[in-house]
JSON list of C-alpha atoms in Angstrom, two decimals:
[
{"chain": "A", "resi": 1, "resn": "MET", "atom": "CA", "xyz": [-0.31, -0.25, 0.07]},
{"chain": "A", "resi": 2, "resn": "ASP", "atom": "CA", "xyz": [1.47, 3.47, -0.62]},
{"chain": "A", "resi": 3, "resn": "GLU", "atom": "CA", "xyz": [1.81, 6.37, 1.53]},
{"chain": "A", "resi": 4, "resn": "ILE", "atom": "CA", "xyz": [-1.34, 7.56, 0.29]},
{"chain": "A", "resi": 5, "resn": "ALA", "atom": "CA", "xyz": [-3.46, 5.32, 1.01]},
{"chain": "A", "resi": 6, "resn": "GLU", "atom": "CA", "xyz": [-2.37, 4.26, 4.02]},
{"chain": "A", "resi": 7, "resn": "LEU", "atom": "CA", "xyz": [-3.01, 8.33, 4.98]},
{"chain": "A", "resi": 8, "resn": "ARG", "atom": "CA", "xyz": [-6.07, 8.27, 3.20]},
{"chain": "A", "resi": 9, "resn": "ASP", "atom": "CA", "xyz": [-6.59, 4.99, 5.68]},
{"chain": "A", "resi": 10, "resn": "ALA", "atom": "CA", "xyz": [-6.07, 6.49, 8.89]},
{"chain": "A", "resi": 11, "resn": "LEU", "atom": "CA", "xyz": [-7.76, 9.83, 7.67]},
{"chain": "A", "resi": 12, "resn": "ASP", "atom": "CA", "xyz": [-11.12, 6.86, 7.35]},
{"chain": "A", "resi": 13, "resn": "ARG", "atom": "CA", "xyz": [-10.02, 6.15, 10.62]},
{"chain": "A", "resi": 14, "resn": "LEU", "atom": "CA", "xyz": [-9.46, 9.72, 12.03]},
{"chain": "A", "resi": 15, "resn": "HIS", "atom": "CA", "xyz": [-12.69, 10.96, 11.07]},
{"chain": "A", "resi": 16, "resn": "ALA", "atom": "CA", "xyz": [-14.46, 8.00, 12.10]},
{"chain": "A", "resi": 17, "resn": "ALA", "atom": "CA", "xyz": [-13.17, 8.00, 15.76]},
{"chain": "A", "resi": 18, "resn": "LEU", "atom": "CA", "xyz": [-12.90, 11.62, 15.84]},
{"chain": "A", "resi": 19, "resn": "ASP", "atom": "CA", "xyz": [-17.17, 11.72, 15.05]},
{"chain": "A", "resi": 20, "resn": "ASP", "atom": "CA", "xyz": [-17.86, 9.16, 17.13]},
{"chain": "A", "resi": 21, "resn": "LEU", "atom": "CA", "xyz": [-16.83, 11.20, 20.43]},
{"chain": "A", "resi": 22, "resn": "ALA", "atom": "CA", "xyz": [-18.87, 14.05, 18.81]},
{"chain": "A", "resi": 23, "resn": "VAL", "atom": "CA", "xyz": [-21.94, 11.87, 18.46]},
{"chain": "A", "resi": 24, "resn": "ARG", "atom": "CA", "xyz": [-21.78, 10.68, 22.21]},
{"chain": "A", "resi": 25, "resn": "GLY", "atom": "CA", "xyz": [-20.40, 13.15, 24.02]},
{"chain": "A", "resi": 26, "resn": "LEU", "atom": "CA", "xyz": [-16.47, 13.07, 25.25]},
{"chain": "A", "resi": 27, "resn": "ARG", "atom": "CA", "xyz": [-16.86, 12.11, 29.27]},
{"chain": "A", "resi": 28, "resn": "SER", "atom": "CA", "xyz": [-18.21, 9.30, 27.50]},
{"chain": "A", "resi": 29, "resn": "ALA", "atom": "CA", "xyz": [-15.02, 8.55, 25.96]},
{"chain": "A", "resi": 30, "resn": "GLY", "atom": "CA", "xyz": [-13.21, 5.25, 27.24]},
{"chain": "A", "resi": 31, "resn": "PRO", "atom": "CA", "xyz": [-9.92, 3.07, 27.32]},
{"chain": "A", "resi": 32, "resn": "GLN", "atom": "CA", "xyz": [-10.49, 2.26, 24.10]},
{"chain": "A", "resi": 33, "resn": "ASP", "atom": "CA", "xyz": [-11.21, 5.31, 22.62]},
{"chain": "A", "resi": 34, "resn": "LEU", "atom": "CA", "xyz": [-8.15, 7.41, 23.82]},
{"chain": "A", "resi": 35, "resn": "ALA", "atom": "CA", "xyz": [-5.90, 4.33, 22.69]},
{"chain": "A", "resi": 36, "resn": "LYS", "atom": "CA", "xyz": [-7.68, 4.49, 18.85]},
{"chain": "A", "resi": 37, "resn": "LEU", "atom": "CA", "xyz": [-6.89, 8.37, 18.82]},
{"chain": "A", "resi": 38, "resn": "THR", "atom": "CA", "xyz": [-3.29, 8.06, 20.90]},
{"chain": "A", "resi": 39, "resn": "ALA", "atom": "CA", "xyz": [-2.28, 5.19, 17.68]},
{"chain": "A", "resi": 40, "resn": "LEU", "atom": "CA", "xyz": [-3.84, 7.36, 15.56]},
{"chain": "A", "resi": 41, "resn": "ARG", "atom": "CA", "xyz": [-1.88, 10.29, 16.25]},
{"chain": "A", "resi": 42, "resn": "GLY", "atom": "CA", "xyz": [1.82, 8.57, 15.89]},
{"chain": "A", "resi": 43, "resn": "GLU", "atom": "CA", "xyz": [0.58, 6.66, 12.70]},
{"chain": "A", "resi": 44, "resn": "PHE", "atom": "CA", "xyz": [0.53, 10.53, 11.99]},
{"chain": "A", "resi": 45, "resn": "ARG", "atom": "CA", "xyz": [3.66, 11.93, 13.58]},
{"chain": "A", "resi": 46, "resn": "ALA", "atom": "CA", "xyz": [5.02, 9.15, 11.85]},
{"chain": "A", "resi": 47, "resn": "ALA", "atom": "CA", "xyz": [3.84, 9.95, 8.45]},
{"chain": "A", "resi": 48, "resn": "GLY", "atom": "CA", "xyz": [5.02, 13.09, 8.65]},
{"chain": "A", "resi": 49, "resn": "ALA", "atom": "CA", "xyz": [1.53, 14.87, 10.57]},
{"chain": "A", "resi": 50, "resn": "GLY", "atom": "CA", "xyz": [3.38, 16.08, 12.44]},
{"chain": "A", "resi": 51, "resn": "HIS", "atom": "CA", "xyz": [-0.02, 19.21, 13.22]},
{"chain": "A", "resi": 52, "resn": "ILE", "atom": "CA", "xyz": [-2.69, 17.02, 12.91]},
{"chain": "A", "resi": 53, "resn": "ALA", "atom": "CA", "xyz": [-0.67, 14.79, 15.43]},
{"chain": "A", "resi": 54, "resn": "GLY", "atom": "CA", "xyz": [-0.38, 17.57, 17.75]},
{"chain": "A", "resi": 55, "resn": "ARG", "atom": "CA", "xyz": [-4.43, 18.68, 17.50]},
{"chain": "A", "resi": 56, "resn": "LEU", "atom": "CA", "xyz": [-4.62, 14.71, 18.52]},
{"chain": "A", "resi": 57, "resn": "ASP", "atom": "CA", "xyz": [-2.23, 15.83, 21.83]},
{"chain": "A", "resi": 58, "resn": "THR", "atom": "CA", "xyz": [-3.75, 18.47, 22.92]},
{"chain": "A", "resi": 59, "resn": "THR", "atom": "CA", "xyz": [-7.42, 17.23, 22.39]},
{"chain": "A", "resi": 60, "resn": "LEU", "atom": "CA", "xyz": [-6.09, 13.72, 24.62]},
{"chain": "A", "resi": 61, "resn": "ASP", "atom": "CA", "xyz": [-4.88, 15.77, 26.95]},
{"chain": "A", "resi": 62, "resn": "ALA", "atom": "CA", "xyz": [-7.96, 18.11, 27.76]},
{"chain": "A", "resi": 63, "resn": "VAL", "atom": "CA", "xyz": [-10.07, 15.01, 27.06]},
{"chain": "A", "resi": 64, "resn": "ARG", "atom": "CA", "xyz": [-7.56, 13.09, 30.58]},
{"chain": "A", "resi": 65, "resn": "ALA", "atom": "CA", "xyz": [-7.97, 16.11, 32.56]},
{"chain": "A", "resi": 66, "resn": "ASP", "atom": "CA", "xyz": [-11.68, 16.93, 31.95]},
{"chain": "A", "resi": 67, "resn": "ASP", "atom": "CA", "xyz": [-10.93, 20.15, 30.96]},
{"chain": "A", "resi": 68, "resn": "ARG", "atom": "CA", "xyz": [-14.21, 21.44, 30.33]},
{"chain": "A", "resi": 69, "resn": "GLY", "atom": "CA", "xyz": [-11.46, 23.34, 27.12]},
{"chain": "A", "resi": 70, "resn": "ALA", "atom": "CA", "xyz": [-11.90, 19.49, 25.41]},
{"chain": "A", "resi": 71, "resn": "ALA", "atom": "CA", "xyz": [-14.81, 19.96, 22.89]},
{"chain": "A", "resi": 72, "resn": "ALA", "atom": "CA", "xyz": [-13.96, 22.63, 21.40]},
{"chain": "A", "resi": 73, "resn": "ALA", "atom": "CA", "xyz": [-10.19, 20.72, 21.02]},
{"chain": "A", "resi": 74, "resn": "LEU", "atom": "CA", "xyz": [-11.97, 18.12, 19.38]},
{"chain": "A", "resi": 75, "resn": "LEU", "atom": "CA", "xyz": [-13.77, 20.51, 16.73]},
{"chain": "A", "resi": 76, "resn": "ARG", "atom": "CA", "xyz": [-10.03, 22.41, 16.31]},
{"chain": "A", "resi": 77, "resn": "THR", "atom": "CA", "xyz": [-9.00, 18.78, 15.54]},
{"chain": "A", "resi": 78, "resn": "MET", "atom": "CA", "xyz": [-12.18, 18.05, 13.68]},
{"chain": "A", "resi": 79, "resn": "THR", "atom": "CA", "xyz": [-11.37, 21.20, 11.05]},
{"chain": "A", "resi": 80, "resn": "ALA", "atom": "CA", "xyz": [-7.95, 20.61, 11.08]},
{"chain": "A", "resi": 81, "resn": "ALA", "atom": "CA", "xyz": [-8.07, 16.47, 10.00]},
{"chain": "A", "resi": 82, "resn": "ARG", "atom": "CA", "xyz": [-10.61, 18.06, 7.12]},
{"chain": "A", "resi": 83, "resn": "LEU", "atom": "CA", "xyz": [-8.77, 20.39, 6.00]},
{"chain": "A", "resi": 84, "resn": "PHE", "atom": "CA", "xyz": [-5.67, 18.08, 5.81]},
{"chain": "A", "resi": 85, "resn": "ASP", "atom": "CA", "xyz": [-7.80, 15.96, 3.89]},
{"chain": "A", "resi": 86, "resn": "ARG", "atom": "CA", "xyz": [-8.62, 18.27, 1.33]},
{"chain": "A", "resi": 87, "resn": "MET", "atom": "CA", "xyz": [-5.67, 19.19, 0.77]},
{"chain": "A", "resi": 88, "resn": "LEU", "atom": "CA", "xyz": [-4.38, 15.69, 0.39]},
{"chain": "A", "resi": 89, "resn": "THR", "atom": "CA", "xyz": [-6.88, 15.70, -2.07]},
{"chain": "A", "resi": 90, "resn": "LEU", "atom": "CA", "xyz": [-6.15, 18.59, -4.01]},
{"chain": "A", "resi": 91, "resn": "GLU", "atom": "CA", "xyz": [-2.85, 17.18, -4.31]},
{"chain": "A", "resi": 92, "resn": "VAL", "atom": "CA", "xyz": [-3.36, 13.44, -4.91]},
{"chain": "A", "resi": 93, "resn": "ALA", "atom": "CA", "xyz": [-5.42, 14.99, -8.42]},
{"chain": "A", "resi": 94, "resn": "ALA", "atom": "CA", "xyz": [-2.96, 18.00, -9.18]},
{"chain": "A", "resi": 95, "resn": "GLY", "atom": "CA", "xyz": [-0.35, 14.91, -9.17]},
{"chain": "A", "resi": 96, "resn": "MET", "atom": "CA", "xyz": [-2.69, 12.67, -11.71]},
{"chain": "A", "resi": 97, "resn": "LEU", "atom": "CA", "xyz": [-3.68, 15.84, -14.14]},
{"chain": "A", "resi": 98, "resn": "SER", "atom": "CA", "xyz": [0.41, 16.30, -14.58]},
{"chain": "A", "resi": 99, "resn": "ALA", "atom": "CA", "xyz": [0.81, 12.50, -15.67]},
{"chain": "A", "resi": 100, "resn": "SER", "atom": "CA", "xyz": [-1.98, 12.72, -17.80]},
{"chain": "A", "resi": 101, "resn": "GLU", "atom": "CA", "xyz": [-0.56, 16.09, -19.14]},
{"chain": "A", "resi": 102, "resn": "ALA", "atom": "CA", "xyz": [2.63, 14.31, -19.91]},
{"chain": "A", "resi": 103, "resn": "GLY", "atom": "CA", "xyz": [1.26, 12.02, -21.34]},
{"chain": "A", "resi": 104, "resn": "ALA", "atom": "CA", "xyz": [-1.17, 14.04, -23.68]},
{"chain": "A", "resi": 105, "resn": "ALA", "atom": "CA", "xyz": [1.86, 15.60, -24.62]},
{"chain": "A", "resi": 106, "resn": "ALA", "atom": "CA", "xyz": [3.82, 12.65, -25.37]},
{"chain": "A", "resi": 107, "resn": "ASP", "atom": "CA", "xyz": [0.90, 10.72, -27.24]},
{"chain": "A", "resi": 108, "resn": "GLU", "atom": "CA", "xyz": [0.97, 14.01, -29.18]},
{"chain": "A", "resi": 109, "resn": "ALA", "atom": "CA", "xyz": [4.72, 14.34, -29.80]},
{"chain": "A", "resi": 110, "resn": "GLU", "atom": "CA", "xyz": [5.07, 10.74, -30.71]},
{"chain": "A", "resi": 111, "resn": "THR", "atom": "CA", "xyz": [2.13, 11.28, -33.05]},
{"chain": "A", "resi": 112, "resn": "ASP", "atom": "CA", "xyz": [3.58, 14.61, -35.03]},
{"chain": "A", "resi": 113, "resn": "GLU", "atom": "CA", "xyz": [6.53, 12.35, -35.73]}
]
């Protein structure tokens, strides 16, 4: 599996975990939920997405401390994850478009000969 596909998979799992917490409420977050977010944080840190990992750190710390700002931290993490998802999608689309243009230019050069 290539790096982009792994990131997409991790993002899908992150979206599901964060959405689940938003619907159920942060006070219902148990050890399994926190372990899942901690593992995802490690995946994003290893992939070079330190910003997402940092947002997850903030959210995890706030949830563990039963901080009143935990909901705001969760929403900021959700927003950062969605923006990262969009940027990744645009990067993949731009790469595919460039490859398509390069292929079309090569085909055109072959037909000109």
